[in-house]
Short mmCIF file of C-alpha atoms in Angstrom, two decimals:
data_model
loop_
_atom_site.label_atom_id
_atom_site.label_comp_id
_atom_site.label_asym_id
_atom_site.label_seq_id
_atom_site.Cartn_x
_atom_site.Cartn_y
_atom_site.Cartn_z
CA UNK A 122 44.04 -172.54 -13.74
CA UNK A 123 41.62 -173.86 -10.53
CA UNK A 124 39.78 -172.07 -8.27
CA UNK A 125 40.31 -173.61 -4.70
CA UNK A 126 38.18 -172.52 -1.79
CA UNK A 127 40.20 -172.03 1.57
CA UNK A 128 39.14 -173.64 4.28
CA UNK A 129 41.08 -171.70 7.31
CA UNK A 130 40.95 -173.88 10.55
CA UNK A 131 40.82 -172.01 13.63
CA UNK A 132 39.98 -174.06 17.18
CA UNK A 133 38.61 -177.38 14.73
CA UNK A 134 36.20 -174.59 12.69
CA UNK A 135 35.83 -173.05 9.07
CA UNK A 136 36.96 -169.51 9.75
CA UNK A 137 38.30 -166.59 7.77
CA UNK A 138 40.43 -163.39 9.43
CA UNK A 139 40.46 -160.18 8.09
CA UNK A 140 43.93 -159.19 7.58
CA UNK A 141 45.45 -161.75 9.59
CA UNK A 142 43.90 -160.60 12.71
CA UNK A 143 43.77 -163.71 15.24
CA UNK A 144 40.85 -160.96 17.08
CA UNK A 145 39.66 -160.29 13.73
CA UNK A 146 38.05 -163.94 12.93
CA UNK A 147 34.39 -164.70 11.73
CA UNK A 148 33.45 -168.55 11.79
CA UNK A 149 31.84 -170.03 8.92
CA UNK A 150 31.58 -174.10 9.87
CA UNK A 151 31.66 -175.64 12.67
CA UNK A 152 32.52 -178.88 10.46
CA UNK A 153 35.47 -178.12 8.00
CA UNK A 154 34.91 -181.49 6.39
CA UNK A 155 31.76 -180.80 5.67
CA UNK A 156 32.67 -177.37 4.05
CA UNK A 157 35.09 -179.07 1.78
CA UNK A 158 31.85 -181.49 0.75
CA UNK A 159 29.81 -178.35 -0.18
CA UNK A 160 32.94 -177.04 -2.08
CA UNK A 161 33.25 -180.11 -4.00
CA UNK A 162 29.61 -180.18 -4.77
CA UNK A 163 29.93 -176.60 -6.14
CA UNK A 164 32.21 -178.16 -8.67
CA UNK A 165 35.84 -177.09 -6.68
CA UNK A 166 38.86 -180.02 -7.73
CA UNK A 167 41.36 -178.03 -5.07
CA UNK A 168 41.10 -177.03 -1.85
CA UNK A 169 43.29 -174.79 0.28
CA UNK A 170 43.64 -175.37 4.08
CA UNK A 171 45.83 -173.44 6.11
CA UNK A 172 46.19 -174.68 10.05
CA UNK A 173 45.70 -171.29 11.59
CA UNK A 174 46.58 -172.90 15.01
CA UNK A 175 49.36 -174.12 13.50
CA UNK A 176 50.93 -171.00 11.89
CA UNK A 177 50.20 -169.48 15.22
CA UNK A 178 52.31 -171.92 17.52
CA UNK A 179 54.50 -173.55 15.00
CA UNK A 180 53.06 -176.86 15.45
CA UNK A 181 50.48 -178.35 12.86
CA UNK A 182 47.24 -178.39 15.36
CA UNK A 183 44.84 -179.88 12.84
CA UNK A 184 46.38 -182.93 10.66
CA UNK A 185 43.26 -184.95 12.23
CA UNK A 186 40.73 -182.61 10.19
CA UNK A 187 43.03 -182.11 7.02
CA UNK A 188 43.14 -186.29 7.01
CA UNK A 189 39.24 -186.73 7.56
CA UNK A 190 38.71 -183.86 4.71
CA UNK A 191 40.59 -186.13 1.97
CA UNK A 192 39.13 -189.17 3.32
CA UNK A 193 35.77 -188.19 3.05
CA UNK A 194 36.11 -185.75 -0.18
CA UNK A 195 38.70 -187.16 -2.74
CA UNK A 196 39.54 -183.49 -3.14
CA UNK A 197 43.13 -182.53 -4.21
CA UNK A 198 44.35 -180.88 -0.75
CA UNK A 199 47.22 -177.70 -0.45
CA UNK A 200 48.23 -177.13 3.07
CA UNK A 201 50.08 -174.36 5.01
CA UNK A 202 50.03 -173.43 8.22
CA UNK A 203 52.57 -174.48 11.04
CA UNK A 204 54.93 -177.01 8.79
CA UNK A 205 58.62 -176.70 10.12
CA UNK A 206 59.70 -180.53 10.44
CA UNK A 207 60.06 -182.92 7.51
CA UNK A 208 57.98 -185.63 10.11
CA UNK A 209 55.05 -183.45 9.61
CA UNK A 210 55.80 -183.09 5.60
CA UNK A 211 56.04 -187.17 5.64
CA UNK A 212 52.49 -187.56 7.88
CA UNK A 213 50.36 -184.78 5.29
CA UNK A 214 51.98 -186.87 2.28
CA UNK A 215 50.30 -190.22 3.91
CA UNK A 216 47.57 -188.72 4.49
CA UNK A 217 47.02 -187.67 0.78
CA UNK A 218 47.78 -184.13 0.48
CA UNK A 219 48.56 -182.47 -3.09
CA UNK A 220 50.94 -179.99 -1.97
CA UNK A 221 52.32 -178.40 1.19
CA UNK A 222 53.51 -175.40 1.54
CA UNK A 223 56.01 -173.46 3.26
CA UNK A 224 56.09 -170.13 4.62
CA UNK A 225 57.67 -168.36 7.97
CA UNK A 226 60.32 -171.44 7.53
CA UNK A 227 61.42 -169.81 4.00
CA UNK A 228 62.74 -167.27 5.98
CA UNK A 229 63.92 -168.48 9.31
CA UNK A 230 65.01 -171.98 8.40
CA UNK A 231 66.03 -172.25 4.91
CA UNK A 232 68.14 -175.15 4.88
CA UNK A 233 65.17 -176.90 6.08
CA UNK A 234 63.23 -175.68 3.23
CA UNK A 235 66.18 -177.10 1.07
CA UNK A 236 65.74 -180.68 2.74
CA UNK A 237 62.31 -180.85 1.97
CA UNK A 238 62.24 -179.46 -1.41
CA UNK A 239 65.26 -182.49 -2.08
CA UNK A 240 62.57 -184.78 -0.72
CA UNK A 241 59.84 -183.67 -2.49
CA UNK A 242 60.37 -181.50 -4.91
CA UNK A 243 56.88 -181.53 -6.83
CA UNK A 244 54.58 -181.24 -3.62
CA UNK A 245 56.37 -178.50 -1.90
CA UNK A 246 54.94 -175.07 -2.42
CA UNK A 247 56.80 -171.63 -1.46
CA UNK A 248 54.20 -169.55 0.32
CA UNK A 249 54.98 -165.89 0.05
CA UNK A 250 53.23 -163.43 1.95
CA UNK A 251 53.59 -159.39 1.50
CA UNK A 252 52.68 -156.19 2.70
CA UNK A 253 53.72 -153.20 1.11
CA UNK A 254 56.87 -154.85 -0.47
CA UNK A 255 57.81 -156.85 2.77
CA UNK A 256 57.71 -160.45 3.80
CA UNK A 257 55.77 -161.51 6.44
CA UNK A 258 56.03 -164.50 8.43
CA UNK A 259 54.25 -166.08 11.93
CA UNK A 260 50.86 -166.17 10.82
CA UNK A 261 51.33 -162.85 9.17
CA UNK A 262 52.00 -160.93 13.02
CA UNK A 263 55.49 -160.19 12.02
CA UNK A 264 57.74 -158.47 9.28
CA UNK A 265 60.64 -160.35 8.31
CA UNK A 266 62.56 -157.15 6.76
CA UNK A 267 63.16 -159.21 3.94
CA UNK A 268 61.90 -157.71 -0.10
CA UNK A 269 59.43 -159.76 -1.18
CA UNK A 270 60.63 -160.20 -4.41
CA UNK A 271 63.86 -160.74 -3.32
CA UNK A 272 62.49 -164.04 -1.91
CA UNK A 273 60.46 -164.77 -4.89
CA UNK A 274 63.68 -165.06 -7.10
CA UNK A 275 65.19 -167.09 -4.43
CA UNK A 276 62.92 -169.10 -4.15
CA UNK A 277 62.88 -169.87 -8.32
CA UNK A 278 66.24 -170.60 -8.51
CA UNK A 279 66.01 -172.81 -5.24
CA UNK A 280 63.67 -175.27 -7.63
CA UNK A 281 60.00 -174.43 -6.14
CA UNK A 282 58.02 -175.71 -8.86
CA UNK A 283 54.76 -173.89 -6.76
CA UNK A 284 54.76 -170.86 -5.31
CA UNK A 285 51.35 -169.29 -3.26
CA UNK A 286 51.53 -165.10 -3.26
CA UNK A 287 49.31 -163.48 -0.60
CA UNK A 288 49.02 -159.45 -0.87
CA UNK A 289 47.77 -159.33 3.04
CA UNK A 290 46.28 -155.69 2.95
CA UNK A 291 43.52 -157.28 0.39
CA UNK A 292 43.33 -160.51 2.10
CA UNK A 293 40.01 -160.92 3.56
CA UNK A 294 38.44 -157.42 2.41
CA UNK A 295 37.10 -158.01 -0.82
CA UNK A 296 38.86 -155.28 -2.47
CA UNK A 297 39.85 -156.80 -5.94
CA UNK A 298 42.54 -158.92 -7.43
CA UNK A 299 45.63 -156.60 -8.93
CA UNK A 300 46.70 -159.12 -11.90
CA UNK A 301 49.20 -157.15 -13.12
CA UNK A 302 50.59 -157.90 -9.88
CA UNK A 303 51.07 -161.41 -10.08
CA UNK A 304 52.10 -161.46 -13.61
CA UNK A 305 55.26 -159.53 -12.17
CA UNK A 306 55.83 -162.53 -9.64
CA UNK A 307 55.54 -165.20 -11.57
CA UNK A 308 58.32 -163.68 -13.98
CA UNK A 309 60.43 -162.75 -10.95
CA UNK A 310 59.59 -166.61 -9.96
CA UNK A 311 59.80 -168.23 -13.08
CA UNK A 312 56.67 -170.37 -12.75
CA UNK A 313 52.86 -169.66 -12.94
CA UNK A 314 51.45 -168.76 -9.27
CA UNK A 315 48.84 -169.31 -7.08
CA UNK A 316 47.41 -166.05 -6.29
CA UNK A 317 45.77 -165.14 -2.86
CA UNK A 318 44.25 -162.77 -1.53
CA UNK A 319 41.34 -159.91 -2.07
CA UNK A 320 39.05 -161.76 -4.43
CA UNK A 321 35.64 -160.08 -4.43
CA UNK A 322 33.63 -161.37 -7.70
CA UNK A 323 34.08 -163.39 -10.92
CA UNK A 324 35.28 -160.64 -12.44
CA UNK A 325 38.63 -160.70 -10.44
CA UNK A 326 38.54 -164.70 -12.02
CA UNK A 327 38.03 -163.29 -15.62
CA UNK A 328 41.26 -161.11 -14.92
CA UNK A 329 42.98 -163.71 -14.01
CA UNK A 330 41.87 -165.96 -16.72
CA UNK A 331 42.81 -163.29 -18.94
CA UNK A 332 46.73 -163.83 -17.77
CA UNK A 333 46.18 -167.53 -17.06
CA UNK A 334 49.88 -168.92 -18.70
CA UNK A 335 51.12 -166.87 -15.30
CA UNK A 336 48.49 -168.03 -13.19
CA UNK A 337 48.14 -171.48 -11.43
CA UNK A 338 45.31 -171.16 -9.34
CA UNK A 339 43.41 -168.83 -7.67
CA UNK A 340 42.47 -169.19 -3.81
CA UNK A 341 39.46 -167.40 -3.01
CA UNK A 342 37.89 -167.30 1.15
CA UNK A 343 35.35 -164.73 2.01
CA UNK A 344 33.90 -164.38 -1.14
CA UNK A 345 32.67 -167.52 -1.28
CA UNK A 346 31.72 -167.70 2.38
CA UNK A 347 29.23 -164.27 1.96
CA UNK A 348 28.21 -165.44 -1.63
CA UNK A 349 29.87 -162.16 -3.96
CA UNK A 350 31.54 -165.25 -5.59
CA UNK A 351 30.00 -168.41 -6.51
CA UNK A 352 32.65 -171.75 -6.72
CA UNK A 353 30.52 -173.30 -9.41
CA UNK A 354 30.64 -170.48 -11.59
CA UNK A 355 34.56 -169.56 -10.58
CA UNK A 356 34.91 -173.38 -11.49
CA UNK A 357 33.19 -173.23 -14.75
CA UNK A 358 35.26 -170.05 -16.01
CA UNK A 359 39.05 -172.30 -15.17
CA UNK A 360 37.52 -175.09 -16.45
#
């Protein structure tokens, strides 16, 4: 299990929403690469970067950033935000990134999501996000009417090997990590997840350390930013 730090890039800058709310967005750096520095001298191996331009228009708006952040870090790299080509897959695996992952495209362009997963099977990552049972894709600003759990079987039997699970109505508030939640999706999923979303202390680590055979990683953004959660201790507890 790692901890990884999200870096959300909004406009070039460290930023985190609060509930997906594009009007809703408080900037933390004005240097993401140098965020991802202070992350990895907090003791952080992973980092999570999600293009919030990028999830917004479709189009990745920040490779540039994501490429000087590995260059000048070393740090293992996942990505989302704004990936619907397999040109952009190709350009974030030369540039170094760990894993990429998917999300609105899982829904609206799944045979794409087939033809990258062919191509790169252990890299690709199925991100999942939900509110109140539902999918939700765009940069979170619309419901795809799909059950989310529907898609997390799917998306196991597909072949995802990775699979991110965002419960939006936590995201960004600091309310606390349900575990038994994502114990439930990684047996609908078949594979230990990366859960997102509402991480407030160490103690929502510990609970997830406690279930850590269904638990990959744990992404953790305002928390860290207003200091209820410190990285180097998060880091110390996954080990």
């Amino acid at each position: 299990m790692d901890i990884l730090p999200a870096i959300d890039i909004l406009g070039g800058k460290a930023v985190r929403l609060a509930k997906g709310d594009y009007n809703a967005v408080t900037v933390y750096n004005d240097d993401p690469a140098a965020q991802a520095a202070l992350f990895k001298e907090q003791g952080a191996r992973w980092i999570h970067v999600v293009d919030l331009d990028g999830a917004r228009s479709g189009v990745p708006e920040n490779i540039d950033i994501i490429e000087r952040i590995i260059k000048e870090t070393g740090l293992k790299i996942e990505v989302g935000g704004g990936i619907r080509s397999l040109e952009t897959i190709d350009r974030l695996a030369e540039a170094g990134v760990s894993r990429v992952v998917l999300g609105t495209t899982l829904v609206t362009d799944p045979e794409f999501a087939k033809a990258a997963l062919a191509k790169y099977p252990d890299m690709l990552t199925a991100g999942i996000d939900a509110k109140n049972g539902e999918v939700a894709v765009a940069g979170w600003r619309e419901g795809a009417g799909v059950p989310a759990e529907e898609l997390i079987a799917e998306m196991g039997k597909l072949g995802f090997k990775h699979l991110v699970y965002t419960d939006i109505s936590r995201d960004g508030m600091q309310t606390g990590i349900d575990a038994a939640r994502y114990v439930e999706v990684a047996r609908v999923f078949g594979n230990p997840v990366i859960a997102s979303g509402g991480v407030a202390s160490i103690e929502d680590v510990r609970n997830l350390a406690s279930v850590a055979d269904s638990i990959e990683g744990v992404i953790a953004g305002r928390a860290v930013y207003e200091g209820s959660l410190s990285v180097e201790e998060a880091a110390k507890l996954c080990g």
